Coordinates of C-alpha atoms in Angstrom, one line a residue:
X1204 CA 101.0 121.5 53.7
X1205 CA 101.2 119.4 56.9
X1206 CA 104.9 118.7 56.6
X1207 CA 105.3 118.8 52.8
X1208 CA 106.8 122.0 51.4
X1209 CA 105.5 123.9 48.4
X1210 CA 108.4 122.9 46.3
X1211 CA 107.8 119.2 47.0
X1212 CA 104.2 119.6 46.1
X1213 CA 105.1 121.4 42.9
X1214 CA 107.6 118.7 42.0
X1215 CA 104.9 116.1 42.7
X1216 CA 102.5 117.8 40.3
X1217 CA 105.0 118.4 37.6
X1218 CA 103.5 117.3 34.3
X1219 CA 99.8 117.5 35.5
X1220 CA 97.4 119.9 34.0
X1221 CA 96.3 123.0 36.1
X1222 CA 92.7 121.9 35.9
X1223 CA 93.5 118.4 37.2
X1224 CA 95.6 119.8 40.0
X1225 CA 92.9 122.3 41.0
X1226 CA 90.5 119.4 41.7
X1227 CA 92.6 118.5 44.8
X1228 CA 93.6 120.3 47.9
X1229 CA 95.4 119.7 51.2
X1230 CA 98.0 117.6 49.4
X1231 CA 100.6 115.8 51.5
X1232 CA 103.3 113.6 50.3
X1233 CA 103.2 110.3 52.3
X1234 CA 105.8 108.1 50.7
X1235 CA 107.6 106.7 47.7
X1236 CA 107.5 103.2 46.2
X1237 CA 110.0 101.7 43.9
X1238 CA 108.9 103.7 40.9
X1239 CA 106.3 106.1 42.2
X1240 CA 105.5 108.9 44.6
X1241 CA 102.3 109.0 46.5
X1242 CA 100.3 111.8 48.1
X1243 CA 97.3 112.1 50.3
X1244 CA 94.8 114.8 49.3
X1245 CA 91.2 115.9 49.5
X1246 CA 88.9 116.1 46.5
X1247 CA 87.5 119.6 46.3
X1248 CA 84.1 118.6 45.0
X1249 CA 83.4 116.0 47.7
X1250 CA 85.8 116.7 50.5
X1251 CA 86.7 113.0 50.4
X1252 CA 90.3 111.8 51.1
X1253 CA 92.1 110.2 48.2
X1254 CA 95.5 108.8 47.3
X1255 CA 97.3 110.1 44.2
X1256 CA 100.0 108.0 42.8
X1257 CA 102.5 109.6 40.4
X1258 CA 104.2 107.1 38.2
X1259 CA 107.3 108.7 36.6
X1260 CA 108.9 108.0 33.2
X1261 CA 106.1 105.7 32.1
X1262 CA 107.4 105.6 28.5
X1263 CA 111.1 104.8 29.2
X1264 CA 110.4 101.4 27.6
X1265 CA 107.4 99.5 26.2
X1266 CA 107.3 96.9 29.0
X1267 CA 106.8 99.6 31.6
X1268 CA 104.2 101.3 29.5
X1269 CA 102.3 98.1 29.0
X1270 CA 102.4 97.4 32.8
X1271 CA 100.9 100.8 33.6
X1272 CA 98.2 100.4 30.9
X1273 CA 97.4 96.9 32.3
X1274 CA 97.0 98.2 35.8
X1275 CA 94.8 101.1 34.7
X1276 CA 92.4 98.9 32.8
X1277 CA 92.3 96.3 35.6
X1278 CA 91.4 98.9 38.2
X1279 CA 88.9 100.5 35.8
X1280 CA 87.1 97.1 35.3
X1281 CA 87.2 96.0 39.0
X1282 CA 84.1 97.5 40.6
X1283 CA 83.9 95.9 44.0
X1284 CA 83.7 97.1 47.6
X1285 CA 86.8 95.1 48.5
X1286 CA 89.0 96.2 45.7
X1287 CA 90.8 99.6 45.6
X1288 CA 88.9 101.9 43.2
X1289 CA 90.4 103.9 40.4
X1290 CA 88.6 107.2 40.8
X1291 CA 90.3 109.0 37.9
X1292 CA 93.4 109.7 35.9
X1293 CA 94.5 113.3 36.2
X1294 CA 95.0 114.6 32.7
X1295 CA 98.5 115.8 31.9
X1296 CA 99.5 119.3 30.8
X1297 CA 100.2 117.9 27.3
X1298 CA 98.6 114.8 25.8
X1299 CA 101.4 114.7 23.1
X1300 CA 104.5 114.7 25.3
X1301 CA 103.4 113.5 28.8
X1302 CA 105.7 111.0 30.6
X1303 CA 104.0 110.7 34.0
X1304 CA 100.7 109.2 35.1
X1305 CA 98.6 110.4 38.0
X1306 CA 96.3 107.7 39.3
X1307 CA 93.7 108.7 41.9
X1308 CA 92.4 105.9 44.1
X1309 CA 90.5 105.6 47.4
X1310 CA 92.6 106.5 50.5
X1311 CA 93.1 103.7 53.0
X1312 CA 94.6 104.2 56.5
X1313 CA 96.7 101.1 56.9
X1314 CA 97.4 97.6 55.6
X1315 CA 97.4 94.1 56.9
X1316 CA 101.2 93.9 56.8
X1317 CA 101.4 96.7 59.4
X1318 CA 98.7 95.0 61.5
X1319 CA 100.4 91.6 61.5
X1320 CA 103.9 93.1 62.1
X1321 CA 102.5 94.9 65.2
X1322 CA 101.8 91.5 66.7
X1323 CA 98.8 92.9 68.4
X1324 CA 95.9 90.6 69.3
X1325 CA 93.3 90.0 66.7
X1326 CA 89.8 88.7 67.6
X1327 CA 88.6 85.5 65.9
X1328 CA 85.6 87.5 64.5
X1329 CA 88.0 90.1 63.1
X1330 CA 90.0 87.5 61.3
X1331 CA 86.9 86.0 59.9
X1332 CA 85.6 89.3 58.7
X1333 CA 89.0 90.0 56.9
X1334 CA 89.0 86.6 55.4
X1335 CA 85.5 86.8 53.9
X1336 CA 86.3 90.3 52.5
X1337 CA 89.6 89.0 51.0
X1338 CA 88.0 86.0 49.4
X1339 CA 85.1 88.2 48.1
X1340 CA 87.7 90.4 46.4
X1341 CA 89.5 87.5 44.8
X1342 CA 86.3 85.9 43.7
X1343 CA 85.5 89.1 41.8
X1344 CA 89.0 89.2 40.3
X1345 CA 88.8 85.6 39.2
X1346 CA 85.3 86.0 37.8
X1347 CA 86.9 88.6 35.4
X1348 CA 89.4 85.9 34.3
X1349 CA 92.2 87.6 36.1
X1350 CA 94.9 86.5 38.6
X1351 CA 96.4 88.9 41.1
X1352 CA 99.8 87.1 41.3
X1353 CA 101.3 89.2 44.0
X1354 CA 99.0 88.6 47.0
X1355 CA 100.6 89.4 50.3
X1356 CA 99.7 91.4 53.5
X1357 CA 101.1 94.6 52.2
X1358 CA 98.7 94.5 49.2
X1359 CA 95.7 94.3 51.5
X1360 CA 94.6 97.7 52.6
X1361 CA 92.5 98.5 55.7
X1362 CA 90.1 101.3 56.6
X1363 CA 89.3 100.8 60.3
X1364 CA 87.8 104.3 61.0
X1365 CA 84.5 103.4 59.3
X1366 CA 82.8 100.5 61.0
X1367 CA 79.5 99.2 59.6
X1368 CA 77.3 96.1 60.2
X1369 CA 78.8 94.6 57.1
X1370 CA 82.3 95.5 58.1
X1371 CA 82.4 95.4 62.0
X1372 CA 86.2 95.7 62.1
X1373 CA 86.6 98.0 59.1
X1374 CA 86.8 97.7 55.4
X1375 CA 89.4 95.6 53.6
X1376 CA 90.5 96.3 50.0
X1377 CA 92.8 94.5 47.7
X1378 CA 95.3 96.6 45.8
X1379 CA 98.4 96.6 43.6
X1380 CA 97.6 94.9 40.3
X1381 CA 100.9 95.7 38.7
X1382 CA 101.7 92.0 38.3
X1383 CA 98.1 90.9 37.6
X1384 CA 97.3 89.0 34.4
X1385 CA 94.1 88.2 32.5
X1386 CA 93.4 84.9 30.9
X1387 CA 95.1 84.6 27.5
X1388 CA 97.5 87.4 28.1
X1389 CA 101.2 86.9 27.6
X1390 CA 102.8 85.5 30.8
X1391 CA 105.5 87.6 32.4
X1392 CA 109.0 86.6 32.0
X1393 CA 110.7 84.5 34.6
X1394 CA 112.7 87.6 35.6
X1395 CA 109.6 89.6 36.2
X1396 CA 108.2 87.3 38.9
X1397 CA 111.6 86.8 40.5
X1398 CA 112.1 90.6 40.6
X1399 CA 108.8 90.9 42.5
X1400 CA 110.3 89.1 45.4
X1401 CA 113.3 91.5 45.6
X1402 CA 111.6 94.9 45.1
X1403 CA 108.9 96.4 47.2
X1404 CA 105.5 96.8 45.7
X1405 CA 105.0 100.1 44.0
X1406 CA 101.9 100.9 46.0
X1407 CA 103.5 100.3 49.3
X1408 CA 103.8 104.1 49.7
X1409 CA 100.0 104.1 50.2
X1410 CA 100.4 102.3 53.5
X1411 CA 103.6 103.9 54.8
X1412 CA 102.3 107.3 56.0
X1413 CA 105.1 109.6 56.9
X1414 CA 107.8 107.9 54.8
X1415 CA 110.3 110.2 53.2
X1416 CA 109.4 110.7 49.5
X1417 CA 112.2 110.5 47.1
X1418 CA 111.1 113.2 44.6
X1419 CA 110.5 112.3 41.0
X1420 CA 110.2 108.6 40.3
X1421 CA 113.0 107.5 38.1
X1422 CA 113.1 104.5 35.7
X1423 CA 113.8 101.2 37.5
X1424 CA 117.5 100.4 37.8
X1425 CA 119.0 97.6 35.7
X1426 CA 119.2 95.4 38.7
X1427 CA 116.6 95.3 41.4
X1428 CA 117.5 97.1 44.6
X1429 CA 117.4 95.2 47.9
X1430 CA 114.8 96.4 50.4
X1431 CA 114.2 95.8 54.1
X1432 CA 110.9 94.0 53.6
X1433 CA 111.2 91.4 50.8
X1434 CA 108.7 88.6 51.4
X1435 CA 106.8 88.0 48.2
X1436 CA 108.5 84.7 47.8
X1437 CA 107.0 83.5 51.1
X1438 CA 103.5 83.6 49.5
X1439 CA 104.5 82.0 46.3
X1440 CA 102.7 78.8 45.3
X1441 CA 104.8 75.6 44.5
X1442 CA 103.7 75.7 40.8
X1443 CA 105.2 79.2 40.5
X1444 CA 108.4 78.3 42.3
X1445 CA 108.7 75.3 39.9
X1446 CA 108.0 77.5 36.9
X1447 CA 105.0 75.2 35.9
X1448 CA 101.8 76.5 34.2
X1449 CA 99.6 78.1 36.8
X1450 CA 96.1 79.4 37.4
X1451 CA 94.1 81.5 39.8
X1452 CA 94.9 78.8 42.4
X1453 CA 98.1 80.6 43.1
X1454 CA 96.1 83.4 44.7
X1455 CA 94.3 80.9 47.0
X1456 CA 97.7 79.5 48.2
X1457 CA 98.7 83.1 49.2
X1458 CA 95.3 83.4 51.1
X1459 CA 96.3 80.3 53.1
X1460 CA 99.7 81.8 54.0
X1461 CA 98.1 85.1 55.1
X1462 CA 95.3 83.2 57.0
X1463 CA 98.0 81.4 59.1
X1464 CA 99.6 84.7 60.1
X1465 CA 96.4 86.1 61.3
X1466 CA 95.3 82.9 63.1
X1467 CA 98.3 83.0 65.4
X1468 CA 97.5 86.5 66.6
X1469 CA 94.4 85.5 68.5
X1470 CA 94.6 86.4 72.2
X1471 CA 95.0 82.8 73.5
X1472 CA 98.0 82.2 71.1
X1473 CA 101.5 82.6 72.4
X1474 CA 102.9 82.2 68.9
X1475 CA 103.9 85.2 66.9
X1476 CA 106.2 83.5 64.3
X1477 CA 104.9 85.2 61.2
X1478 CA 105.1 83.7 57.7
X1479 CA 104.4 80.0 57.5
X1480 CA 107.0 79.4 54.8
X1481 CA 109.8 81.9 55.5
X1482 CA 112.4 80.9 53.0
X1483 CA 115.9 82.1 54.1
X1484 CA 117.1 83.6 50.8
X1485 CA 114.9 86.6 50.8
X1486 CA 117.5 89.3 50.4
X1487 CA 120.0 87.8 48.0
X1488 CA 123.4 89.4 47.5
X1489 CA 123.7 88.0 44.0
X1490 CA 121.2 87.7 41.2
X1491 CA 123.0 85.0 39.2
X1492 CA 121.3 81.8 38.1
X1493 CA 123.0 79.8 40.9
X1494 CA 121.7 82.2 43.5
X1495 CA 118.1 82.0 42.2
X1496 CA 118.3 78.2 42.1
X1497 CA 119.4 78.2 45.8
X1498 CA 116.4 80.5 46.6
X1499 CA 114.0 78.3 44.8
X1500 CA 115.3 75.1 46.4
X1501 CA 115.2 76.7 49.8
X1502 CA 111.6 77.8 49.5
X1503 CA 110.5 74.4 48.3
X1504 CA 112.4 72.8 51.3
X1505 CA 110.6 75.0 53.7
X1506 CA 107.2 74.2 52.2
X1507 CA 107.9 70.4 52.3
X1508 CA 109.2 70.6 55.9
X1509 CA 106.1 72.5 57.2
X1510 CA 103.6 70.5 55.2
X1511 CA 105.4 67.2 55.4
X1512 CA 107.0 65.0 52.8
X1513 CA 104.6 64.9 49.8
X1514 CA 103.4 61.8 48.0
X1515 CA 104.1 61.4 44.3
X1516 CA 100.4 61.5 43.7
X1517 CA 100.3 65.0 45.2
X1518 CA 102.9 66.1 42.7
X1519 CA 101.2 64.4 39.7
X1520 CA 100.2 67.8 38.2
X1521 CA 103.9 68.8 37.8
X1522 CA 106.3 68.0 34.9
X1523 CA 108.9 65.3 35.4
X1524 CA 111.5 68.0 36.1
X1525 CA 109.2 69.6 38.7
X1526 CA 108.5 66.3 40.4
X1527 CA 112.2 65.4 40.5
X1528 CA 113.0 68.8 42.1
X1529 CA 110.5 68.3 44.8
X1530 CA 111.6 64.7 45.4
X1531 CA 115.2 65.9 45.7
X1532 CA 114.5 68.7 48.3
X1533 CA 112.1 66.5 50.3
X1534 CA 114.5 63.5 50.3
X1535 CA 112.1 61.2 48.5
X1536 CA 108.3 60.6 48.4
X1537 CA 106.1 59.8 51.3
X1538 CA 104.5 56.3 51.0
X1539 CA 101.5 57.2 53.1
X1540 CA 98.0 56.6 51.9
X1541 CA 96.0 59.6 50.9
X1542 CA 94.0 59.5 54.2
X1543 CA 97.2 59.2 56.3
X1544 CA 98.9 61.9 54.3
X1545 CA 96.1 64.4 55.0
X1546 CA 96.2 63.4 58.6
X1547 CA 99.9 64.1 58.9
X1548 CA 99.5 67.4 57.1
X1549 CA 96.7 68.5 59.3
X1550 CA 98.8 67.7 62.4
X1551 CA 101.7 69.7 61.1
X1552 CA 99.4 72.7 60.5
X1553 CA 98.0 72.3 64.0
X1554 CA 101.6 72.4 65.2
X1555 CA 102.1 75.6 63.3
X1556 CA 98.9 77.2 64.7
X1557 CA 98.3 75.5 68.0
X1558 CA 95.1 77.4 68.8
X1559 CA 93.4 76.9 65.5
X1560 CA 89.9 75.3 65.6
X1561 CA 89.0 72.3 63.4
X1562 CA 87.1 74.6 61.1
X1563 CA 90.0 77.0 60.8
X1564 CA 92.4 74.1 60.1
X1565 CA 90.0 72.7 57.5
X1566 CA 90.1 75.9 55.5
X1567 CA 93.9 76.3 56.0
X1568 CA 94.6 72.8 54.8
X1569 CA 92.5 73.2 51.7
X1570 CA 94.1 76.5 50.7
X1571 CA 97.6 75.1 51.2
X1572 CA 97.1 72.0 49.1
X1573 CA 100.4 71.3 47.3
X1574 CA 98.2 70.1 44.4
X1575 CA 96.7 73.3 42.9
X1576 CA 93.8 71.3 41.5
X1577 CA 92.7 70.4 45.0
X1578 CA 92.6 74.0 46.3
X1579 CA 89.1 75.5 46.5
X1580 CA 88.1 78.4 44.3
X1581 CA 87.4 81.7 46.2
X1582 CA 83.7 81.0 45.8
X1583 CA 84.0 77.5 47.2
X1584 CA 86.1 78.6 50.1
X1585 CA 83.3 81.0 51.1
X1586 CA 81.1 78.0 51.6
X1587 CA 83.4 76.3 54.1
X1588 CA 82.1 75.5 57.6
X1589 CA 84.4 78.3 58.9
X1590 CA 82.0 80.9 57.6
X1591 CA 78.7 79.2 58.6
X1592 CA 78.0 81.4 61.6
X1593 CA 78.8 84.6 59.8
X1594 CA 75.9 87.1 59.9
X1595 CA 74.1 87.2 56.6
X1596 CA 74.9 91.0 56.2
X1597 CA 78.6 90.1 56.2
X1598 CA 78.4 87.5 53.4
X1599 CA 79.3 88.9 50.1
X1600 CA 77.5 88.7 46.8
X1601 CA 79.1 86.3 44.3
X1602 CA 80.2 87.9 41.0
X1603 CA 79.0 86.1 37.9
X1604 CA 81.7 85.0 35.5
X1605 CA 82.2 87.6 32.8
X1606 CA 82.4 86.7 29.1
X1607 CA 86.0 85.9 28.5
X1608 CA 85.9 87.6 25.0
X1609 CA 84.9 90.9 26.7
X1610 CA 87.9 90.8 28.9
X1611 CA 90.3 89.7 26.2
X1612 CA 89.1 92.5 24.0
X1613 CA 90.2 95.1 26.5
X1614 CA 93.6 93.5 26.9
X1615 CA 94.4 92.5 23.3
X1616 CA 97.4 94.8 23.5
X1617 CA 99.0 92.2 25.7
X1618 CA 99.5 90.0 22.6
X1619 CA 100.6 92.8 20.3
X1620 CA 104.0 94.1 19.7
X1621 CA 103.5 97.8 20.2
X1622 CA 105.9 100.8 20.0
X1623 CA 106.0 103.6 22.5
X1624 CA 104.0 105.9 20.3
X1625 CA 101.2 103.3 20.0
X1626 CA 101.2 102.7 23.7
X1627 CA 101.1 106.5 24.3
X1628 CA 98.0 106.7 22.1
X1629 CA 96.3 103.8 24.1
X1630 CA 97.0 105.4 27.4
X1631 CA 95.9 108.8 26.1
X1632 CA 92.6 107.2 25.1
X1633 CA 92.2 105.9 28.7
X1634 CA 93.0 109.4 30.0
X1635 CA 90.3 110.9 27.7
X1636 CA 87.8 108.3 29.0
X1637 CA 88.8 109.4 32.5
X1638 CA 88.0 113.0 31.7
X1639 CA 84.6 112.0 30.2
X1640 CA 83.8 110.2 33.5
X1641 CA 84.7 113.3 35.5
X1642 CA 82.4 115.4 33.4
X1643 CA 79.6 113.0 33.8
X1644 CA 80.1 112.8 37.5
X1645 CA 80.2 116.6 37.7
X1646 CA 77.0 117.0 35.7
X1647 CA 75.2 114.4 37.8
X1648 CA 76.3 116.1 41.1
X1649 CA 75.0 119.5 39.8
X1650 CA 71.7 117.9 38.6
X1651 CA 71.0 116.6 42.1
X1652 CA 72.3 119.6 44.0

């Protein structure tokens, strides 16, 4: 069992069917997220390594069940080399009474968080390879009218053991779509996004090999638990902090934050400062309204300090309340012209990443535009001069935008008030579709054997 006892493995598989369990061998528990336990295993039919995430007590309330259904359908629809793949859902022992979900995904060795935290040197070509893969993944997500909403280094997985001409430094895959949304879906409550900055991502266990599993995942506590690595707020765009309407541009802001962290790891850099906007209130001791206001104001203050005092024109997209809040934390508006303001911002970014080239700064500045309407789309970012010398084999294909009605049809449950029994039926249907896919794959493999 490679460190996992038989009783731990049996506990992990509790609720799964015998047939589903038999499809996997060499199971090893590798960690626990906030609401889940994750194991590494090998698929008997192919010998390939996989990760199996067991989500416990899915039906303890309708919101949790909807979240699980949303993630299943998003992963099912995202077919892209740079997005973690949902291989199957292991069928439960009972379709009528099951409470746990077993999601089987690709296994990845590490993640960008661990690489950045190691503070080891990264070659410029390596950073460029990771950036093009990350933008390719987001372009695909956005083409399906979806927003990731929780982009951070821990949600960017790496497989460095398999190097190809297309991925000379290893394969990158985007994961954890638990907070993702599709266009037209109900937006999450204010509390949901705030909680995301205080609780570790559920799929973090996929990247913490050797962490001590906590047994059966229990329903989330009434109040979020504090963790040792709470940084989601650092990658949060101004429009989200201000609780303004937002778009896929919030993912591009996060890309800029991540890009800065990688850029300062080049060998010639002596800086290893980490996050570009490290708000101080990242592990609050109170969850009251006053505390959350302090956190929001602090994060805005950090952004305005690093990027410089914004002009009123830069904030024209925000509501009067949002504009007043930024004006307050930045001690007024800058009176600089648009050209001068961009020059000041560029110099401040150069100060933050002293070794960055002009082309790197150009992309960094664009992705970190305070005005979300001025940020490039993922497809537009891939056309920046920064990528001009990238070998053709490394340039990704651009996904054509999918018909919005097709996407909304698969997620119409978002707008419906559904009871637990109705949600159980919907998830059961997805489980049945998973079994159909397994049978088709098995038949195909025997046909070509």
